[in-house]
Tab-separated table of C-alpha atoms in Angstrom:
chain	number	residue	atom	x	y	z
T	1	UNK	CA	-8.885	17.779	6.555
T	2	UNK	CA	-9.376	19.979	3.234
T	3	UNK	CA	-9.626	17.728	-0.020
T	4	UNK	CA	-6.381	18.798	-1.666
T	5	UNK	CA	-4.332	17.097	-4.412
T	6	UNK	CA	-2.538	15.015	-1.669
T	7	UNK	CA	-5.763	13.654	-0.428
T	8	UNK	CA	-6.543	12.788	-3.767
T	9	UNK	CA	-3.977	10.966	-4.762
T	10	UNK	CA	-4.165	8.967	-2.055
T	11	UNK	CA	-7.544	8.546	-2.273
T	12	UNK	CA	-7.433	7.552	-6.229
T	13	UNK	CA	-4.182	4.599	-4.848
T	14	UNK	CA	-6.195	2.934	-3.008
T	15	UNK	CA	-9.184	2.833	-5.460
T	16	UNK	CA	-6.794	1.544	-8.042
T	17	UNK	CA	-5.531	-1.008	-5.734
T	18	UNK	CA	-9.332	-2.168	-4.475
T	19	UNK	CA	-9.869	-2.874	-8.084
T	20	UNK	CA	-6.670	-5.218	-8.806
T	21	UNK	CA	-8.475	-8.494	-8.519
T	22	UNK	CA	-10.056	-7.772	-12.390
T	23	UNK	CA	-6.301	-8.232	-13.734
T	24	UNK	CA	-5.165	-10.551	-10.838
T	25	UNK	CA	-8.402	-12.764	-11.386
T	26	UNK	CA	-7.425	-14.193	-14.895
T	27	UNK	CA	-3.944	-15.279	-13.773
T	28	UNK	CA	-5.104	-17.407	-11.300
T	29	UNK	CA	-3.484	-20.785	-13.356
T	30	UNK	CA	-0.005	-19.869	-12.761
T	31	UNK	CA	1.490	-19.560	-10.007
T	32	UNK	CA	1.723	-16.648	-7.279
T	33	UNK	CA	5.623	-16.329	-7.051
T	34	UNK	CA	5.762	-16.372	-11.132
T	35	UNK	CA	3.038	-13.142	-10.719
T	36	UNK	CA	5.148	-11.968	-8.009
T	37	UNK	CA	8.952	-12.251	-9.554
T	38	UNK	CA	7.615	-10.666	-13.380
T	39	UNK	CA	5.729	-7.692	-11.550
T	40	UNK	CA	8.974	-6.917	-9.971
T	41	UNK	CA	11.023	-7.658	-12.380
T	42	UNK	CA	9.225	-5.771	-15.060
T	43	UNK	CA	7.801	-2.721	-13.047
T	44	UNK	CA	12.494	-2.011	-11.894
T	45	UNK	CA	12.693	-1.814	-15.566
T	46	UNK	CA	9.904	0.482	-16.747
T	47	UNK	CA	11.332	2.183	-13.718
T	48	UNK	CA	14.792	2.683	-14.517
T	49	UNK	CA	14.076	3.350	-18.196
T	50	UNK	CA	11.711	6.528	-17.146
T	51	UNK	CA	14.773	7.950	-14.967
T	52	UNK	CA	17.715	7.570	-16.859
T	53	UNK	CA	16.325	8.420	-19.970
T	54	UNK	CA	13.368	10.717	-19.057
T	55	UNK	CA	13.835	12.227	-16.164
T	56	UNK	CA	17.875	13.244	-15.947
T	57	UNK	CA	17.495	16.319	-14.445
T	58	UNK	CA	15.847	14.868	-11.518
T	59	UNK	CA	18.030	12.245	-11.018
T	60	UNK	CA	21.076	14.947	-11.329
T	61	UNK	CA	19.036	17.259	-8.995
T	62	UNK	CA	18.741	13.908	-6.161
T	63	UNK	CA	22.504	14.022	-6.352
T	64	UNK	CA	23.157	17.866	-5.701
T	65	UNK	CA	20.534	16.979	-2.514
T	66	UNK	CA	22.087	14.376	-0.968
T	67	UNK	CA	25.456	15.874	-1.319
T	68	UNK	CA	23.940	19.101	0.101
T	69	UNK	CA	22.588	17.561	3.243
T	70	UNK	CA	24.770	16.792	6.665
T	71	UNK	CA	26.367	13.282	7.009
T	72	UNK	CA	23.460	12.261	9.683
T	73	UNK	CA	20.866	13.466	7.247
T	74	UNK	CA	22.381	11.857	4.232
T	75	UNK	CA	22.716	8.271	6.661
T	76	UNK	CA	18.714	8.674	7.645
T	77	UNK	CA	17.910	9.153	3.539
T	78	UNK	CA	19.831	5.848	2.870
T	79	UNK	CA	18.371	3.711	5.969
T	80	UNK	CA	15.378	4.754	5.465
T	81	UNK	CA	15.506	4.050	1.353
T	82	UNK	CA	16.945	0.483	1.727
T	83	UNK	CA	14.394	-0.016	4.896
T	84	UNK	CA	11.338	0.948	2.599
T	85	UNK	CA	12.406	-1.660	-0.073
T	86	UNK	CA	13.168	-4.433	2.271
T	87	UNK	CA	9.294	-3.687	3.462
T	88	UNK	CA	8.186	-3.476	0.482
T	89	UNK	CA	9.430	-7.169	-0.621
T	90	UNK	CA	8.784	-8.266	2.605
T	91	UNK	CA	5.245	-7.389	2.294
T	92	UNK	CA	4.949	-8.510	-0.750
T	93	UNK	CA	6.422	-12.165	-0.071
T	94	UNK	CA	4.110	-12.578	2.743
T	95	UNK	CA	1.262	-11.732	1.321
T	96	UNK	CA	2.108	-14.363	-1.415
T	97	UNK	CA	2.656	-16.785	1.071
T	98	UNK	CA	-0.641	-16.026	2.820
T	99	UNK	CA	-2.574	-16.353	-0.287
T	100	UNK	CA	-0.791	-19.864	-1.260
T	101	UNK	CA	-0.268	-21.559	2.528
T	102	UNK	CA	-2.646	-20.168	4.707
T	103	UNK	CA	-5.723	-18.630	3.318
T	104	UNK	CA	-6.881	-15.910	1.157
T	105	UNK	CA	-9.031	-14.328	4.176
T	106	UNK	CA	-5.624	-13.723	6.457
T	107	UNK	CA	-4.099	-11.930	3.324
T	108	UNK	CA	-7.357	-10.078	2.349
T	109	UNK	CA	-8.132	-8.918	6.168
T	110	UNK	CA	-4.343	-7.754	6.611
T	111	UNK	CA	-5.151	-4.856	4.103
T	112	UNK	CA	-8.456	-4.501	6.851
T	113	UNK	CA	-6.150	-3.982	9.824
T	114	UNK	CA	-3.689	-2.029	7.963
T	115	UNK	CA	-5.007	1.425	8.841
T	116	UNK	CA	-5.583	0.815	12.066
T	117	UNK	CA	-1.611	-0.365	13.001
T	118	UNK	CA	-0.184	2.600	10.745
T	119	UNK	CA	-2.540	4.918	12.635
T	120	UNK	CA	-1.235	4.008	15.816
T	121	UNK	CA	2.212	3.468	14.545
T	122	UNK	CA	2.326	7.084	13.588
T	123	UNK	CA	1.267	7.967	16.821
T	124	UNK	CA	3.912	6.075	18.050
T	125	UNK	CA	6.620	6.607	16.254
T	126	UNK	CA	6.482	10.184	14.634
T	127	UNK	CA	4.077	11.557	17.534
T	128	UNK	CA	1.558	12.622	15.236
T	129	UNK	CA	-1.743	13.620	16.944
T	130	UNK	CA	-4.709	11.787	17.063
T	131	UNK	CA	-8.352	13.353	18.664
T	132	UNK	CA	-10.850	12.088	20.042
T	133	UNK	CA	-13.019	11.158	17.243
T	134	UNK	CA	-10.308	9.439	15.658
T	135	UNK	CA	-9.515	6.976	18.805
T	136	UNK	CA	-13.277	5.963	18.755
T	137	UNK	CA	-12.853	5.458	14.814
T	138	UNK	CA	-9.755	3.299	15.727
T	139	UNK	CA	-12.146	1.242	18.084
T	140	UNK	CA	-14.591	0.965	15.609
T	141	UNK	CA	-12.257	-0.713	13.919
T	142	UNK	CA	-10.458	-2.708	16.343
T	143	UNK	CA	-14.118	-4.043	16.625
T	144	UNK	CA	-14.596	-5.001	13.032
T	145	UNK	CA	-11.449	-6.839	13.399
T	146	UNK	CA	-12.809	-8.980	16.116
T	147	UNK	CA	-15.825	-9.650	14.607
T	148	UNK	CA	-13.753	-10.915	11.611
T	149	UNK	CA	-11.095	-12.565	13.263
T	150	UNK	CA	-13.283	-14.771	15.560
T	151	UNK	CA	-12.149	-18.666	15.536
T	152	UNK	CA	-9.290	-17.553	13.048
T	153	UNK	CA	-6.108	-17.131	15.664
T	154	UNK	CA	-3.727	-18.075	12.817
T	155	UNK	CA	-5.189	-15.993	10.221
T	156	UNK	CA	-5.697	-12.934	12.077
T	157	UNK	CA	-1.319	-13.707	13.264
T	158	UNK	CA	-0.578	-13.756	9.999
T	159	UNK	CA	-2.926	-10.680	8.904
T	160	UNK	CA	-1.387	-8.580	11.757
T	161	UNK	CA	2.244	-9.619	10.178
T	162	UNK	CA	1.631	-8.446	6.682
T	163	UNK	CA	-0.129	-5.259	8.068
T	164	UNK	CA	2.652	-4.483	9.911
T	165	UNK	CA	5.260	-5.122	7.269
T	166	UNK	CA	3.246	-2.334	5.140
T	167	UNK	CA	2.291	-0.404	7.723
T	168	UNK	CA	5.817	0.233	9.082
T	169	UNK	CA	6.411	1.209	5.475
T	170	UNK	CA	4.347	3.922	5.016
T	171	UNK	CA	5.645	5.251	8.389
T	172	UNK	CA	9.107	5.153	7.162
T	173	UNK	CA	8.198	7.084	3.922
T	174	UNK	CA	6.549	9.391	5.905
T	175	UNK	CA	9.894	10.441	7.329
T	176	UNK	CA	11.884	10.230	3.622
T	177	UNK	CA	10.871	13.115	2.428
T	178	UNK	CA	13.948	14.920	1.075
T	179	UNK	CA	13.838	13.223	-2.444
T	180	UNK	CA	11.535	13.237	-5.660
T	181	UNK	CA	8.929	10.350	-4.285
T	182	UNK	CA	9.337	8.837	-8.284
T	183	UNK	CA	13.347	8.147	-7.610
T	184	UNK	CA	13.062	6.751	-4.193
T	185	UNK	CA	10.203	4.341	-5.883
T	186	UNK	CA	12.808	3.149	-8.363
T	187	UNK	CA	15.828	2.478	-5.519
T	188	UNK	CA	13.756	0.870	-3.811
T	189	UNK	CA	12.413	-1.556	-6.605
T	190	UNK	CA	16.065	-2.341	-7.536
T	191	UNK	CA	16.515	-3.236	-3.782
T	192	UNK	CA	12.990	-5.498	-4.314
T	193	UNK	CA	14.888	-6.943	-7.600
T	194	UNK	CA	18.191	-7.614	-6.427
T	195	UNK	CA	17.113	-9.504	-2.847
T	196	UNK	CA	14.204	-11.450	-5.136
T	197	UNK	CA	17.098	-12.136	-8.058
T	198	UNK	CA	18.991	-14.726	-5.988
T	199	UNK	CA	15.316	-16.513	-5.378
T	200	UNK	CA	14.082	-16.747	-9.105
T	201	UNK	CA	16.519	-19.766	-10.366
T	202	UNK	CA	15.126	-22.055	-7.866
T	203	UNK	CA	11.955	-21.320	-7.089
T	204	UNK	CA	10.539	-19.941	-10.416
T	205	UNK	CA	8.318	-21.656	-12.496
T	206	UNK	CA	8.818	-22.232	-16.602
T	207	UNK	CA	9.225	-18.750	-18.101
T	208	UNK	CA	5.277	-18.154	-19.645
T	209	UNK	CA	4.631	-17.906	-23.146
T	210	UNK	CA	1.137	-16.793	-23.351
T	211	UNK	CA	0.153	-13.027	-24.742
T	212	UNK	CA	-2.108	-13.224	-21.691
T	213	UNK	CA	0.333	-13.266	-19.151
T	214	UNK	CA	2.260	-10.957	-20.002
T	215	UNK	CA	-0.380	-8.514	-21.530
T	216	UNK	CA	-2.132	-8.579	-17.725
T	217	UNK	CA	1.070	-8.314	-15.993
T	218	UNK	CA	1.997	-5.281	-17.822
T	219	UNK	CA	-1.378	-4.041	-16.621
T	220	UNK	CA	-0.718	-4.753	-13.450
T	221	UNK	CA	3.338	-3.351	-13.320
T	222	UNK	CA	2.041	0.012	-14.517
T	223	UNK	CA	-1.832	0.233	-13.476
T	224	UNK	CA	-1.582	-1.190	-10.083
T	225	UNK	CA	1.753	-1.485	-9.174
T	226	UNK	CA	3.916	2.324	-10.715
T	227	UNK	CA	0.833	4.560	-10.474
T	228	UNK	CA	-0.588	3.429	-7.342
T	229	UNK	CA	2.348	3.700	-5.752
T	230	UNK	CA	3.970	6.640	-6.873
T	231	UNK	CA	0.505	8.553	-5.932
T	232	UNK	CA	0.580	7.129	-2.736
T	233	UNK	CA	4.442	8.163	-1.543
T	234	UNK	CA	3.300	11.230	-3.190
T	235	UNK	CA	0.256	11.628	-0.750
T	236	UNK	CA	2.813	10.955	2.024
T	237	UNK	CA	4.611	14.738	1.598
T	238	UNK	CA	1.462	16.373	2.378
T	239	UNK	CA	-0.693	14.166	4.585
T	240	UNK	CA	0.144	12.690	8.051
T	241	UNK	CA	0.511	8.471	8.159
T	242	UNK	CA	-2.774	8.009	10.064
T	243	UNK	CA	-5.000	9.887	7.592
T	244	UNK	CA	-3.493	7.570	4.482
T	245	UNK	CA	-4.312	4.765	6.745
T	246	UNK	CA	-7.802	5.409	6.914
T	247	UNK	CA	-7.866	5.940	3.605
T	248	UNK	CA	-6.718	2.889	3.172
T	249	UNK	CA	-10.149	1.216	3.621
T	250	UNK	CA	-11.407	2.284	0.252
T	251	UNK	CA	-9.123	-0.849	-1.028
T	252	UNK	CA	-10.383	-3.500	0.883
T	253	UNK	CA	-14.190	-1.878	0.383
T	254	UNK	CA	-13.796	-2.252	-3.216
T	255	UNK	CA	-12.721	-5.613	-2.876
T	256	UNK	CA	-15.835	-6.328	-0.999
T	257	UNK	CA	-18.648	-4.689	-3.154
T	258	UNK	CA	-16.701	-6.514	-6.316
T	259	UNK	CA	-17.267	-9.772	-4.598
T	260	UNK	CA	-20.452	-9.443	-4.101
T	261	UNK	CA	-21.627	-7.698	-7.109
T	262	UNK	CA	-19.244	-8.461	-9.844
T	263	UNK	CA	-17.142	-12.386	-8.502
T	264	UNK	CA	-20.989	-13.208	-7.007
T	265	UNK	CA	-19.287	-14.476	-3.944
T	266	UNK	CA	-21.287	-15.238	-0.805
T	267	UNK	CA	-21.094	-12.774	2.141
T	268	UNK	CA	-21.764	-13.558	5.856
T	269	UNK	CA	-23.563	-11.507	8.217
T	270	UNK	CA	-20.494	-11.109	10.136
T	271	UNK	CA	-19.090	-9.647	7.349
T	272	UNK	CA	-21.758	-7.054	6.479
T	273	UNK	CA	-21.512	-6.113	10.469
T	274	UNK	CA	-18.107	-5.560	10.106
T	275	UNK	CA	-17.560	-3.817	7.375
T	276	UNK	CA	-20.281	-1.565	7.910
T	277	UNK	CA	-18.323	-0.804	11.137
T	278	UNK	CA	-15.332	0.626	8.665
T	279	UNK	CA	-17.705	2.762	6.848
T	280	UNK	CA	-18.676	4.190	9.962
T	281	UNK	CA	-15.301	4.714	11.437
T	282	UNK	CA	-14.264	6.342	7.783
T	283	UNK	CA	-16.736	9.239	9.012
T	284	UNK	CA	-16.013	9.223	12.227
T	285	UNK	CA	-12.495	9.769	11.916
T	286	UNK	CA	-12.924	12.765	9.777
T	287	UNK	CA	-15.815	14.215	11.936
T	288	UNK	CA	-13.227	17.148	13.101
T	289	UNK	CA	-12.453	18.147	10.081
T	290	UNK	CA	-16.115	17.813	8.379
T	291	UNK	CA	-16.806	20.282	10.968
T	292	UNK	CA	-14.094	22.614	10.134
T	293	UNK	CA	-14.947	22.614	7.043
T	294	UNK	CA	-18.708	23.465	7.535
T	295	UNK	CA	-17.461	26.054	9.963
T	296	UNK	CA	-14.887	28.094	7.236
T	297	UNK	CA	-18.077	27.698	4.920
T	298	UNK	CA	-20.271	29.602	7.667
T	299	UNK	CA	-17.544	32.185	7.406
């Protein structure tokens, strides 16, 4: 596949993301459903304020679309809408709950297995074609996975969960392609705010006063929560699902080389096995199109 601006906006999401622990780090004294309820919370806003006030026109042109397309079309735009932002909490909420009752690995490794479910997904579900050399990347990395996942049944269920919460949601975006990818961002975070709403009374914490907090977390709404995503929806209108899943592994490699080199955590061997395993199935997977691409140079 040609490097285009689609692949590298994609590309430059999931780089953003891998690097998220640097502002999610120093926050690690309050707690995760606080981090969770402000990021939404604040990022609708920010949202909502560059829409209305920004970006009329677009908004007005959304309209004119919607109204323009047939009654099945305009049904599919509005399931699939409300579907992506129930995903998107749902992801979000169980990767919180992960993090805080079962263990930081299940969350971490979900983001590992990610790829691999949305690549098969897409097969799946909007038939999109996979070759040879990208099945043998796919069991490259159903092997890493093992090797990860041995003696940890319950981690790996809840890792397989998660994945599939955000993997089914990158699949449905695939197909929700009618609108400007910004908009559909903001509907959907007002469907994140309004099902979380309800929740933040009972289960949120005392509101923070520290500049810290709220300094990082608006680092974090438009940093790694806006941009990221907007590029990545954005990468979805010219790229199939199961090349953005494979892409996907630049997050969790990022997370790994910052743990070793910058957190000083310790690694195991199984680790280094498997994750040299993704690197390899990263290649592998684009070995047809490498080859393209030497052949057009040839020409």
């Amino acid at each position: 596949m040609p490097v285009n601006k689609f692949f590298l906006s994609a590309l430059s999401a999931f780089i953003i993301w891998g690097f998220f622990s640097l502002a999610l780090k120093p926050l690690t004294d309050y707690p995760s459903l606080d981090i969770l309820f402000f990021r939404v919370f604040i990022a609708t806003a920010f949202l909502l304020i560059i829409n209305l006030f920004f970006r009329k026109a677009v908004v007005v042109e959304a309209k004119k679309t919607f109204k323009e397309l047939s009654k099945k079309k305009q049904k599919s735009a509005i399931v699939m809408t409300v579907v992506g932002g129930l995903l998107l909490v749902l992801n979000w909420f169980l990767f919180i709950y992960a993090v805080n009752h079962v263990s930081l690995q299940s969350a971490s490794f979900a983001y590992i297995i990610c790829p691999i479910l949305t690549t098969v997904l897409a097969f799946i579900l909007l038939k999109e074609k996979i070759d040879i050399w990208q099945w043998i990347a796919v069991g490259l990395c159903v092997i890493s996975c093992i090797i990860l996942s041995y003696g940890n049944l319950k981690d790996l269920i809840y890792s397989v969960i998660i994945a599939l919460s955000f993997g089914f949601y990158l699949v449905s975006q695939r197909k929700n392609s009618d609108f400007d990818k910004f908009l559909i961002l903001t509907i959907q975070m007002v469907i994140s705010s309004i099902i979380l709403l309800p929740f933040y009374p009972s289960y949120g914490g005392a509101v923070p006063t520290e500049f810290l907090f709220y300094s990082l977390l608006l680092i974090i709404v438009i940093v790694f929560t806006i941009i990221p995503l907007f590029l990545n929806l954005y990468a979805l209108k010219g790229l199939n699902s199961s090349t953005v899943g494979i892409l996907m592994y630049t997050n969790p490699l990022i997370h790994f080389f910052l743990a070793i080199f910058y957190f000083k955590e310790s690694v195991s061997v199984a680790q280094v096995i498997s994750y040299s395993l993704i690197l390899i199935s990263i290649v592998v997977f684009n070995m047809t199109a490498f080859k393209n691409l030497r052949h057009n140079n040839v020409r």
